[in-house]
Amino acid sequence: MFWNEKIETMPREELTALQSERLRKIVAYVYERVPFYQEKFDELGIKPEDIRGVEDLTKLPFTKKTDLRDHYPFGLFAVPREELIRIHASSGTTGKPTVVGYTRNDLQVWAEVCARCFALSGAKPGDMFQNAYGYGLFTGGLGMHYGAEYMGISVIPVSGGNTARQIMILKDFQPDVMACTPSYALTLADRLLEEGVDPKDLRVRVFILGAEPWTEEMRQELESKLHVDAVNIYGLSEIIGPGVSNECIEAKDGMHIMEDHFLPEIIDPETGEPLPEGEIGELVFTTLTKEALPLIRYRTGDLCSITYEKCKCGRTHARMSRVLGRADDMLIVRGVNVFPSQIESALLNIEHIAPHYCIVLTRENHLDVMEVQVEVTEDFFREVGDEVFAGHTVEVVEEVHELEQVVRRRLWETLGLNTRVKLLGPGEAPRSEGGKLRRVIDKRNLQ
Ligand code: ADP
Ligand code: ZN
């Protein structure tokens, strides 16, 4: 199903013309209203009229997360505070959060793009939606909420966490659609199975999952455990929140970007030069219609690739690949670049290994040591005997030793790096309690 068929299937030429027209407008708009951009343009000697269309995009300066921080909280806003009707902020793991604002029109655009995400995910008017994204400053909850209402889906605004309540609602209200982080979907799936709930008795047919990196292997795991379709949604507060892109349920092969509102580029993160179609680099967005916080060439820090190939769903909008991770999530271990998502891919297909893991980095004799801690399955645990795992130290029992070797070999094949492996008993690795899960514990600079 399409939500806005004309836009979603617009021929590329028309779409480019629309983007160009909107780009000209937004460039003039920020030059006039945001001193930060006026100064930047002046420094580079660019006048708004130099930007005639998307072909001139690369003449424009980048905007970075630090620019938002330097102008904390409202310094990059293009409208007076009286015109704002909503404020959100991203968590900001260190220091102050990144603050974003919305005008009435921005909220309308946001509802529109989120409604398209529901359509992409196979949801339709009349469905019921359990929204387990966090409500509050985080954009996930309210963003999806208004998109669903706009489409005519009834929302259960349960917010993140409280797994017992989530399960009660899944069983008693029988929603058709659910949204949360992929790590939380795994927590839910395990709890349902533990409680003997057969997912086939639930009506929910699709999970819309995002806000953190996940893998194809995790999709297989979740789809088979929950008997649902699991689709990927992407977004970030600076650009709007959820709703920047979403996979179509027909292909599940890359997330369609709402290109009439967000103009994407992929650049080389080192040089800033644009990369050819299909190459992995840093994703950059220019907002084409945002009023309160328009951003020019905003560097997301997220690494992925983009394809403009036709999709079997009939939509013409470009698709971005799964996000490997943020540039700052990349671990450099003994000079080798490692993304946690690569570790997830490597682990998830190993027999007797459960999809719960974490990564601990330490330094020994000035050398980085990466330990991958991963749980064994319940079956394996019962088979080898739980006393083997007692006290969190795995004694060398042959089967355990063999499994460790298998994991280590698989990690070596994937990463080209020697890792330590620690097998954990069921329930010992961290779980998502509702939101994004941090799986990396980096102690290297604490030692
Ligand atoms: P915070 O900085 O607090 O995490 P956001 O909620 O705005 O704030 O986070 C946006 C970021 O979350 C994105 O830049 C990206 O790194 C990550 N993200 C969002 N959706 C996905 C997804 N589907 N796959 C991978 N990463 C995602
Ligand atoms: Zn598609």
CSV table of C-alpha atoms and ligand atoms in Angstrom, one decimal:
chain,number,residue,atom,x,y,z
A,1,MET,CA,0.0,0.0,0.0
A,2,PHE,CA,1.1,3.6,-0.7
A,3,TRP,CA,0.3,6.4,1.6
A,4,ASN,CA,1.1,9.2,-0.9
A,5,GLU,CA,1.3,7.4,-4.2
A,6,LYS,CA,2.0,10.4,-6.3
A,7,ILE,CA,5.1,11.4,-4.3
A,8,GLU,CA,6.2,7.8,-3.5
A,9,THR,CA,6.2,6.7,-7.2
A,10,MET,CA,7.2,10.1,-8.7
A,11,PRO,CA,9.5,9.6,-11.7
A,12,ARG,CA,13.1,10.5,-10.9
A,13,GLU,CA,13.2,13.6,-13.2
A,14,GLU,CA,10.2,15.1,-11.5
A,15,LEU,CA,11.5,14.3,-8.1
A,16,THR,CA,14.8,15.9,-8.9
A,17,ALA,CA,13.0,19.0,-10.1
A,18,LEU,CA,11.0,19.2,-6.9
A,19,GLN,CA,14.2,18.7,-4.8
A,20,SER,CA,15.9,21.5,-6.7
A,21,GLU,CA,13.1,23.9,-6.3
A,22,ARG,CA,12.9,23.2,-2.5
A,23,LEU,CA,16.7,23.4,-2.2
A,24,ARG,CA,16.8,26.9,-3.7
A,25,LYS,CA,14.1,27.9,-1.2
A,26,ILE,CA,15.7,26.4,1.8
A,27,VAL,CA,19.1,27.9,1.0
A,28,ALA,CA,17.6,31.4,0.7
A,29,TYR,CA,15.7,30.8,3.9
A,30,VAL,CA,18.6,29.8,6.1
A,31,TYR,CA,20.8,32.6,4.6
A,32,GLU,CA,18.2,35.1,5.7
A,33,ARG,CA,17.3,33.6,9.1
A,34,VAL,CA,20.2,31.8,10.6
A,35,PRO,CA,23.4,33.9,11.3
A,36,PHE,CA,25.5,30.7,11.5
A,37,TYR,CA,24.7,29.9,7.8
A,38,GLN,CA,25.0,33.5,6.7
A,39,GLU,CA,28.5,33.6,8.1
A,40,LYS,CA,29.4,30.2,6.6
A,41,PHE,CA,28.1,31.1,3.2
A,42,ASP,CA,29.9,34.5,3.3
A,43,GLU,CA,33.2,32.9,4.3
A,44,LEU,CA,32.9,30.6,1.3
A,45,GLY,CA,31.7,33.4,-1.0
A,46,ILE,CA,28.4,31.7,-1.8
A,47,LYS,CA,25.2,33.6,-2.4
A,48,PRO,CA,21.9,31.8,-2.3
A,49,GLU,CA,21.3,32.4,-6.0
A,50,ASP,CA,24.5,30.4,-6.8
A,51,ILE,CA,22.5,27.3,-5.8
A,52,ARG,CA,20.4,26.6,-8.8
A,53,GLY,CA,19.5,23.0,-8.0
A,54,VAL,CA,20.7,19.7,-6.6
A,55,GLU,CA,23.7,19.8,-9.0
A,56,ASP,CA,25.1,22.6,-6.9
A,57,LEU,CA,24.7,20.9,-3.6
A,58,THR,CA,28.4,20.2,-3.1
A,59,LYS,CA,29.1,23.9,-3.1
A,60,LEU,CA,27.4,24.2,0.2
A,61,PRO,CA,29.1,23.8,3.6
A,62,PHE,CA,28.6,20.8,5.9
A,63,THR,CA,26.9,21.1,9.2
A,64,LYS,CA,28.1,18.9,12.1
A,65,LYS,CA,26.8,17.8,15.4
A,66,THR,CA,29.3,20.0,17.1
A,67,ASP,CA,27.7,23.0,15.4
A,68,LEU,CA,24.4,22.2,17.1
A,69,ARG,CA,26.3,21.8,20.4
A,70,ASP,CA,28.1,25.1,19.9
A,71,HIS,CA,24.8,26.8,19.5
A,72,TYR,CA,23.1,25.0,22.3
A,73,PRO,CA,20.2,25.1,22.9
A,74,PHE,CA,18.3,27.1,20.2
A,75,GLY,CA,21.1,29.0,18.3
A,76,LEU,CA,20.5,27.3,14.9
A,77,PHE,CA,16.8,27.7,15.0
A,78,ALA,CA,15.3,29.7,12.0
A,79,VAL,CA,12.1,30.8,13.8
A,80,PRO,CA,11.4,32.8,17.0
A,81,ARG,CA,10.5,30.7,19.9
A,82,GLU,CA,6.9,31.8,19.7
A,83,GLU,CA,6.6,29.9,16.5
A,84,LEU,CA,7.7,26.6,17.9
A,85,ILE,CA,5.2,24.1,19.1
A,86,ARG,CA,7.4,21.2,20.1
A,87,ILE,CA,10.9,20.7,21.5
A,88,HIS,CA,12.8,17.3,21.6
A,89,ALA,CA,16.3,16.4,22.4
A,90,SER,CA,18.6,13.4,21.7
A,91,SER,CA,20.0,11.6,24.7
A,92,GLY,CA,23.6,13.0,24.3
A,93,THR,CA,25.6,10.3,25.9
A,94,THR,CA,28.2,12.9,27.1
A,95,GLY,CA,27.3,16.4,28.3
A,96,LYS,CA,24.4,18.4,27.0
A,97,PRO,CA,21.8,17.0,24.7
A,98,THR,CA,21.2,18.1,21.1
A,99,VAL,CA,18.0,20.1,21.1
A,100,VAL,CA,15.6,20.2,18.1
A,101,GLY,CA,12.4,22.2,17.5
A,102,TYR,CA,9.3,22.0,15.4
A,103,THR,CA,6.8,24.4,14.0
A,104,ARG,CA,3.2,23.4,13.3
A,105,ASN,CA,4.1,22.7,9.7
A,106,ASP,CA,7.2,20.6,10.8
A,107,LEU,CA,4.9,18.4,12.9
A,108,GLN,CA,2.6,18.0,9.9
A,109,VAL,CA,5.6,16.9,7.7
A,110,TRP,CA,6.7,14.5,10.4
A,111,ALA,CA,3.3,12.9,10.7
A,112,GLU,CA,3.2,12.5,6.9
A,113,VAL,CA,6.6,10.8,6.7
A,114,CYS,CA,5.8,8.5,9.6
A,115,ALA,CA,2.5,7.6,8.0
A,116,ARG,CA,4.5,6.6,4.9
A,117,CYS,CA,6.6,4.4,7.2
A,118,PHE,CA,3.6,2.6,8.4
A,119,ALA,CA,2.4,2.1,4.8
A,120,LEU,CA,5.9,0.9,3.8
A,121,SER,CA,5.7,-1.6,6.7
A,122,GLY,CA,2.4,-3.0,5.5
A,123,ALA,CA,0.2,-1.3,8.1
A,124,LYS,CA,-3.1,0.3,7.1
A,125,PRO,CA,-5.9,2.5,8.5
A,126,GLY,CA,-8.0,0.5,11.0
A,127,ASP,CA,-5.0,-1.3,12.4
A,128,MET,CA,-4.1,-1.1,16.1
A,129,PHE,CA,-0.5,-0.1,17.1
A,130,GLN,CA,1.4,-0.8,20.2
A,131,ASN,CA,4.0,1.9,20.4
A,132,ALA,CA,6.9,0.8,22.6
A,133,TYR,CA,9.2,3.5,21.6
A,134,GLY,CA,10.0,5.9,24.5
A,135,TYR,CA,7.7,8.9,24.9
A,136,GLY,CA,9.4,12.1,26.1
A,137,LEU,CA,12.4,14.0,24.9
A,138,PHE,CA,13.3,11.1,22.7
A,139,THR,CA,11.7,11.5,19.2
A,140,GLY,CA,10.8,7.9,18.8
A,141,GLY,CA,7.5,7.7,20.7
A,142,LEU,CA,5.7,10.9,19.7
A,143,GLY,CA,7.0,10.7,16.1
A,144,MET,CA,5.4,7.3,15.5
A,145,HIS,CA,2.4,8.3,17.5
A,146,TYR,CA,1.3,11.2,15.3
A,147,GLY,CA,2.2,9.2,12.1
A,148,ALA,CA,-0.1,6.4,13.2
A,149,GLU,CA,-3.0,8.7,14.2
A,150,TYR,CA,-2.6,10.6,10.9
A,151,MET,CA,-3.1,7.4,9.0
A,152,GLY,CA,-6.1,6.3,11.0
A,153,ILE,CA,-4.4,3.7,13.1
A,154,SER,CA,-5.3,3.5,16.8
A,155,VAL,CA,-2.3,4.0,19.0
A,156,ILE,CA,-1.7,2.3,22.3
A,157,PRO,CA,0.9,4.8,23.7
A,158,VAL,CA,2.5,2.3,26.1
A,159,SER,CA,6.1,3.8,25.7
A,160,GLY,CA,9.2,1.7,26.3
A,161,GLY,CA,10.0,-0.8,29.1
A,162,ASN,CA,7.8,-2.6,31.6
A,163,THR,CA,7.9,-5.9,29.8
A,164,ALA,CA,5.1,-7.5,31.8
A,165,ARG,CA,2.7,-4.8,30.8
A,166,GLN,CA,3.8,-4.9,27.1
A,167,ILE,CA,3.0,-8.6,27.1
A,168,MET,CA,-0.3,-8.2,28.8
A,169,ILE,CA,-1.3,-5.6,26.1
A,170,LEU,CA,0.0,-7.8,23.3
A,171,LYS,CA,-2.2,-10.7,24.6
A,172,ASP,CA,-5.3,-8.7,25.7
A,173,PHE,CA,-5.6,-5.9,23.1
A,174,GLN,CA,-4.2,-7.9,20.2
A,175,PRO,CA,-2.6,-5.0,18.3
A,176,ASP,CA,-1.7,-5.6,14.6
A,177,VAL,CA,1.5,-3.6,14.6
A,178,MET,CA,4.3,-3.0,17.2
A,179,ALA,CA,7.3,-0.7,17.2
A,180,CYS,CA,10.4,-0.7,19.4
A,181,THR,CA,14.2,-1.1,19.3
A,182,PRO,CA,15.4,-4.4,17.8
A,183,SER,CA,17.2,-5.2,21.1
A,184,TYR,CA,13.9,-4.7,23.0
A,185,ALA,CA,12.0,-6.9,20.5
A,186,LEU,CA,14.5,-9.7,21.4
A,187,THR,CA,13.8,-9.1,25.1
A,188,LEU,CA,10.0,-9.4,24.4
A,189,ALA,CA,10.4,-12.5,22.2
A,190,ASP,CA,12.3,-14.3,24.9
A,191,ARG,CA,9.9,-13.3,27.6
A,192,LEU,CA,6.9,-14.5,25.5
A,193,LEU,CA,8.5,-17.8,25.0
A,194,GLU,CA,9.5,-18.1,28.7
A,195,GLU,CA,5.9,-17.5,29.7
A,196,GLY,CA,4.7,-20.1,27.3
A,197,VAL,CA,2.8,-17.7,25.0
A,198,ASP,CA,2.6,-19.0,21.5
A,199,PRO,CA,3.3,-16.0,19.1
A,200,LYS,CA,0.8,-17.7,16.7
A,201,ASP,CA,-2.0,-16.8,19.2
A,202,LEU,CA,-1.1,-13.1,18.9
A,203,ARG,CA,-2.5,-11.0,16.2
A,204,VAL,CA,0.5,-8.7,15.8
A,205,ARG,CA,1.9,-9.3,12.3
A,206,VAL,CA,4.6,-6.7,11.9
A,207,PHE,CA,7.3,-5.1,14.1
A,208,ILE,CA,8.8,-1.8,13.0
A,209,LEU,CA,12.3,-1.8,14.4
A,210,GLY,CA,14.9,0.9,14.5
A,211,ALA,CA,16.9,3.5,16.6
A,212,GLU,CA,20.0,1.3,16.7
A,213,PRO,CA,22.0,-0.9,14.4
A,214,TRP,CA,20.9,-4.5,13.8
A,215,THR,CA,21.5,-7.2,11.3
A,216,GLU,CA,19.9,-9.5,8.8
A,217,GLU,CA,20.7,-12.4,11.2
A,218,MET,CA,18.8,-10.6,13.9
A,219,ARG,CA,15.9,-10.2,11.5
A,220,GLN,CA,15.8,-14.0,10.9
A,221,GLU,CA,16.0,-14.6,14.7
A,222,LEU,CA,13.1,-12.2,15.5
A,223,GLU,CA,10.9,-13.2,12.6
A,224,SER,CA,11.1,-16.8,13.4
A,225,LYS,CA,10.7,-16.4,17.2
A,226,LEU,CA,7.8,-13.9,16.9
A,227,HIS,CA,6.1,-15.1,13.7
A,228,VAL,CA,6.0,-11.6,12.3
A,229,ASP,CA,7.6,-9.5,9.6
A,230,ALA,CA,10.3,-7.3,11.0
A,231,VAL,CA,11.1,-4.1,9.1
A,232,ASN,CA,13.8,-1.5,9.5
A,233,ILE,CA,13.1,2.1,10.2
A,234,TYR,CA,15.7,4.9,10.4
A,235,GLY,CA,15.8,8.4,11.7
A,236,LEU,CA,17.6,10.9,13.8
A,237,SER,CA,16.3,13.8,15.8
A,238,GLU,CA,18.4,16.4,14.0
A,239,ILE,CA,16.7,15.6,10.7
A,240,ILE,CA,13.2,15.1,12.1
A,241,GLY,CA,13.2,11.9,14.3
A,242,PRO,CA,11.8,8.5,13.0
A,243,GLY,CA,10.5,8.7,9.5
A,244,VAL,CA,13.6,9.6,7.5
A,245,SER,CA,13.6,6.2,5.8
A,246,ASN,CA,11.9,2.8,6.1
A,247,GLU,CA,12.1,-0.5,4.3
A,248,CYS,CA,9.2,-1.6,2.2
A,249,ILE,CA,7.7,-4.9,3.3
A,250,GLU,CA,7.6,-6.2,-0.3
A,251,ALA,CA,11.4,-6.2,-0.7
A,252,LYS,CA,12.9,-5.7,2.7
A,253,ASP,CA,16.0,-4.6,0.8
A,254,GLY,CA,17.1,-1.1,1.9
A,255,MET,CA,15.1,1.7,3.4
A,256,HIS,CA,13.3,4.1,1.1
A,257,ILE,CA,14.4,7.7,2.0
A,258,MET,CA,11.6,10.3,2.0
A,259,GLU,CA,13.6,12.2,-0.6
A,260,ASP,CA,11.0,15.0,-1.2
A,261,HIS,CA,11.8,16.2,2.4
A,262,PHE,CA,15.4,14.9,3.0
A,263,LEU,CA,18.0,15.1,0.3
A,264,PRO,CA,20.6,12.4,0.9
A,265,GLU,CA,24.3,12.2,-0.1
A,266,ILE,CA,27.0,9.7,0.7
A,267,ILE,CA,30.5,11.2,1.3
A,268,ASP,CA,33.9,9.9,2.1
A,269,PRO,CA,34.1,10.6,5.9
A,270,GLU,CA,37.8,11.5,5.6
A,271,THR,CA,37.8,13.9,2.6
A,272,GLY,CA,34.2,15.0,2.5
A,273,GLU,CA,34.0,14.1,-1.3
A,274,PRO,CA,30.8,12.5,-2.6
A,275,LEU,CA,31.1,8.8,-3.3
A,276,PRO,CA,29.7,6.9,-6.2
A,277,GLU,CA,26.3,5.1,-5.9
A,278,GLY,CA,26.6,1.9,-3.9
A,279,GLU,CA,29.7,2.7,-2.0
A,280,ILE,CA,29.7,2.8,1.8
A,281,GLY,CA,30.4,6.2,3.3
A,282,GLU,CA,28.9,8.8,5.7
A,283,LEU,CA,25.3,9.7,5.2
A,284,VAL,CA,24.6,13.4,4.8
A,285,PHE,CA,21.1,15.0,4.7
A,286,THR,CA,19.8,18.4,3.7
A,287,THR,CA,16.4,19.1,5.0
A,288,LEU,CA,14.2,20.5,2.2
A,289,THR,CA,11.1,21.6,4.0
A,290,LYS,CA,11.9,22.0,7.7
A,291,GLU,CA,11.1,25.4,9.2
A,292,ALA,CA,12.3,25.5,12.8
A,293,LEU,CA,15.6,23.7,12.3
A,294,PRO,CA,16.6,23.5,8.7
A,295,LEU,CA,20.0,21.8,8.3
A,296,ILE,CA,22.3,22.0,5.3
A,297,ARG,CA,24.4,19.0,4.5
A,298,TYR,CA,24.2,17.6,8.0
A,299,ARG,CA,26.8,14.9,8.6
A,300,THR,CA,24.9,12.1,10.4
A,301,GLY,CA,28.0,10.1,11.3
A,302,ASP,CA,26.1,7.0,10.1
A,303,LEU,CA,27.8,4.7,7.6
A,304,CYS,CA,25.8,3.1,4.9
A,305,SER,CA,25.4,3.1,1.1
A,306,ILE,CA,22.6,4.3,-1.2
A,307,THR,CA,21.0,2.8,-4.3
A,308,TYR,CA,18.8,4.5,-6.9
A,309,GLU,CA,17.8,1.2,-8.5
A,310,LYS,CA,14.2,0.5,-9.1
A,311,CYS,CA,12.5,-1.3,-6.3
A,312,LYS,CA,9.9,-4.1,-6.7
A,313,CYS,CA,7.4,-2.2,-4.6
A,314,GLY,CA,7.1,0.4,-7.3
A,315,ARG,CA,8.5,3.3,-5.3
A,316,THR,CA,11.1,5.5,-6.9
A,317,HIS,CA,12.7,6.9,-3.8
A,318,ALA,CA,16.3,5.9,-3.2
A,319,ARG,CA,17.1,3.2,-0.7
A,320,MET,CA,19.8,3.3,2.0
A,321,SER,CA,21.4,0.1,3.2
A,322,ARG,CA,21.4,-1.0,6.8
A,323,VAL,CA,23.5,1.3,8.9
A,324,LEU,CA,26.7,-0.4,9.9
A,325,GLY,CA,26.9,1.9,12.9
A,326,ARG,CA,27.9,5.5,13.7
A,327,ALA,CA,31.4,6.5,12.9
A,328,ASP,CA,32.0,6.9,16.6
A,329,ASP,CA,30.6,3.4,17.3
A,330,MET,CA,33.4,2.0,15.3
A,331,LEU,CA,35.9,0.2,17.5
A,332,ILE,CA,39.6,0.4,16.6
A,333,VAL,CA,41.2,-2.7,18.0
A,334,ARG,CA,44.9,-3.2,17.4
A,335,GLY,CA,44.4,-1.0,14.3
A,336,VAL,CA,41.6,-3.0,12.9
A,337,ASN,CA,38.2,-1.3,12.4
A,338,VAL,CA,35.4,-3.3,13.9
A,339,PHE,CA,31.6,-2.6,14.0
A,340,PRO,CA,29.6,-4.3,16.7
A,341,SER,CA,27.1,-5.2,14.0
A,342,GLN,CA,29.8,-7.3,12.3
A,343,ILE,CA,30.2,-9.2,15.5
A,344,GLU,CA,26.4,-9.7,15.7
A,345,SER,CA,26.4,-11.1,12.2
A,346,ALA,CA,29.2,-13.5,13.0
A,347,LEU,CA,27.6,-14.8,16.2
A,348,LEU,CA,24.0,-15.3,15.2
A,349,ASN,CA,24.4,-18.3,12.9
A,350,ILE,CA,26.4,-20.4,15.3
A,351,GLU,CA,24.7,-23.5,16.7
A,352,HIS,CA,24.2,-23.5,20.5
A,353,ILE,CA,24.8,-19.7,20.6
A,354,ALA,CA,22.0,-17.4,21.8
A,355,PRO,CA,21.6,-13.9,20.3
A,356,HIS,CA,22.7,-12.1,23.5
A,357,TYR,CA,26.3,-10.7,23.6
A,358,CYS,CA,28.5,-7.9,24.7
A,359,ILE,CA,31.9,-6.7,23.9
A,360,VAL,CA,34.5,-5.8,26.5
A,361,LEU,CA,37.7,-4.0,25.6
A,362,THR,CA,40.7,-3.7,27.8
A,363,ARG,CA,44.4,-3.1,27.4
A,364,GLU,CA,47.1,-5.5,28.5
A,365,ASN,CA,50.8,-4.6,28.2
A,366,HIS,CA,49.8,-1.7,26.0
A,367,LEU,CA,47.9,-4.0,23.6
A,368,ASP,CA,44.1,-3.9,23.0
A,369,VAL,CA,42.2,-7.0,24.0
A,370,MET,CA,38.7,-7.6,22.8
A,371,GLU,CA,36.6,-10.1,24.7
A,372,VAL,CA,33.3,-11.2,23.1
A,373,GLN,CA,31.0,-12.5,25.8
A,374,VAL,CA,28.1,-14.4,24.4
A,375,GLU,CA,25.4,-16.6,25.9
A,376,VAL,CA,24.9,-20.3,25.1
A,377,THR,CA,21.4,-21.6,24.4
A,378,GLU,CA,19.2,-23.0,27.1
A,379,ASP,CA,19.5,-26.5,25.5
A,380,PHE,CA,23.3,-26.4,25.4
A,381,PHE,CA,23.3,-25.1,29.0
A,382,ARG,CA,21.2,-28.0,30.2
A,383,GLU,CA,23.2,-30.5,28.3
A,384,VAL,CA,26.6,-29.6,29.6
A,385,GLY,CA,25.3,-29.0,33.1
A,386,ASP,CA,24.9,-25.6,34.7
A,387,GLU,CA,27.7,-26.3,37.3
A,388,VAL,CA,30.1,-25.7,34.4
A,389,PHE,CA,29.0,-22.1,34.2
A,390,ALA,CA,28.7,-21.5,38.0
A,391,GLY,CA,30.5,-18.4,39.2
A,392,HIS,CA,30.7,-17.1,35.7
A,393,THR,CA,33.9,-19.0,34.9
A,394,VAL,CA,33.6,-21.7,32.3
A,395,GLU,CA,35.8,-24.7,33.1
A,396,VAL,CA,37.3,-26.5,30.3
A,397,VAL,CA,34.8,-29.1,29.5
A,398,GLU,CA,35.3,-30.5,26.1
A,399,GLU,CA,32.1,-29.4,24.6
A,400,VAL,CA,32.4,-25.9,26.0
A,401,HIS,CA,35.9,-25.7,24.8
A,402,GLU,CA,34.9,-26.7,21.3
A,403,LEU,CA,32.1,-24.2,21.1
A,404,GLU,CA,34.5,-21.5,22.2
A,405,GLN,CA,36.8,-22.5,19.4
A,406,VAL,CA,34.0,-22.3,16.9
A,407,VAL,CA,33.1,-18.8,18.0
A,408,ARG,CA,36.6,-17.6,18.0
A,409,ARG,CA,37.2,-19.0,14.5
A,410,ARG,CA,34.0,-17.4,13.2
A,411,LEU,CA,35.1,-14.1,14.7
A,412,TRP,CA,38.5,-14.4,13.2
A,413,GLU,CA,37.0,-15.1,9.7
A,414,THR,CA,34.7,-12.1,10.0
A,415,LEU,CA,37.0,-9.6,11.6
A,416,GLY,CA,40.5,-10.8,10.8
A,417,LEU,CA,41.2,-10.3,14.5
A,418,ASN,CA,42.1,-12.6,17.4
A,419,THR,CA,39.5,-12.2,20.1
A,420,ARG,CA,38.9,-13.8,23.5
A,421,VAL,CA,35.6,-15.5,23.9
A,422,LYS,CA,33.7,-16.0,27.1
A,423,LEU,CA,30.6,-18.1,27.0
A,424,LEU,CA,27.9,-17.0,29.4
A,425,GLY,CA,24.9,-18.9,30.8
A,426,PRO,CA,21.4,-17.9,29.8
A,427,GLY,CA,20.4,-14.5,31.1
A,428,GLU,CA,23.9,-13.3,31.9
A,429,ALA,CA,24.4,-10.8,29.0
A,430,PRO,CA,22.8,-7.4,29.1
A,431,ARG,CA,19.2,-7.0,27.8
A,432,SER,CA,17.4,-4.0,26.5
A,433,GLU,CA,14.9,-2.8,29.1
A,434,GLY,CA,13.0,-0.7,26.6
A,435,GLY,CA,15.3,1.5,24.6
A,436,LYS,CA,18.6,1.4,22.9
A,437,LEU,CA,21.0,-1.2,24.2
A,438,ARG,CA,24.7,-0.5,24.8
A,439,ARG,CA,26.6,-3.7,24.1
A,440,VAL,CA,30.2,-2.3,24.2
A,441,ILE,CA,32.1,-1.8,27.4
A,442,ASP,CA,35.3,0.0,26.6
A,443,LYS,CA,37.7,0.1,29.6
A,444,ARG,CA,40.8,0.9,27.6
A,445,ASN,CA,41.1,4.5,28.7
A,446,LEU,CA,40.0,3.8,32.2
A,447,GLN,CA,43.0,1.6,33.0
B,1,ADP,P1,20.6,9.7,20.2
B,1,ADP,O1,21.8,10.5,19.8
B,1,ADP,O2,20.1,10.0,21.5
B,1,ADP,O3,20.7,8.2,20.0
B,1,ADP,P2,18.6,9.7,18.1
B,1,ADP,O4,17.5,9.0,18.6
B,1,ADP,O5,18.3,10.9,17.3
B,1,ADP,O6,19.4,10.2,19.3
B,1,ADP,O7,19.5,8.7,17.4
B,1,ADP,C1,19.6,8.7,16.0
B,1,ADP,C2,20.7,7.7,15.6
B,1,ADP,O8,20.3,6.3,15.9
B,1,ADP,C3,21.0,7.6,14.2
B,1,ADP,O9,22.0,8.7,13.8
B,1,ADP,C4,21.6,6.2,14.0
B,1,ADP,O10,23.0,6.2,14.4
B,1,ADP,C5,20.8,5.4,15.0
B,1,ADP,N1,19.7,4.7,14.3
B,1,ADP,C6,18.5,5.1,14.1
B,1,ADP,N2,17.8,4.2,13.4
B,1,ADP,C7,18.6,3.2,13.0
B,1,ADP,C8,18.5,2.0,12.3
B,1,ADP,N3,17.4,1.6,11.7
B,1,ADP,N4,19.7,1.3,12.1
B,1,ADP,C9,20.8,1.7,12.6
B,1,ADP,N5,21.0,2.8,13.4
B,1,ADP,C10,19.9,3.6,13.6
B,2,ZN,ZN,10.5,-0.8,-2.1
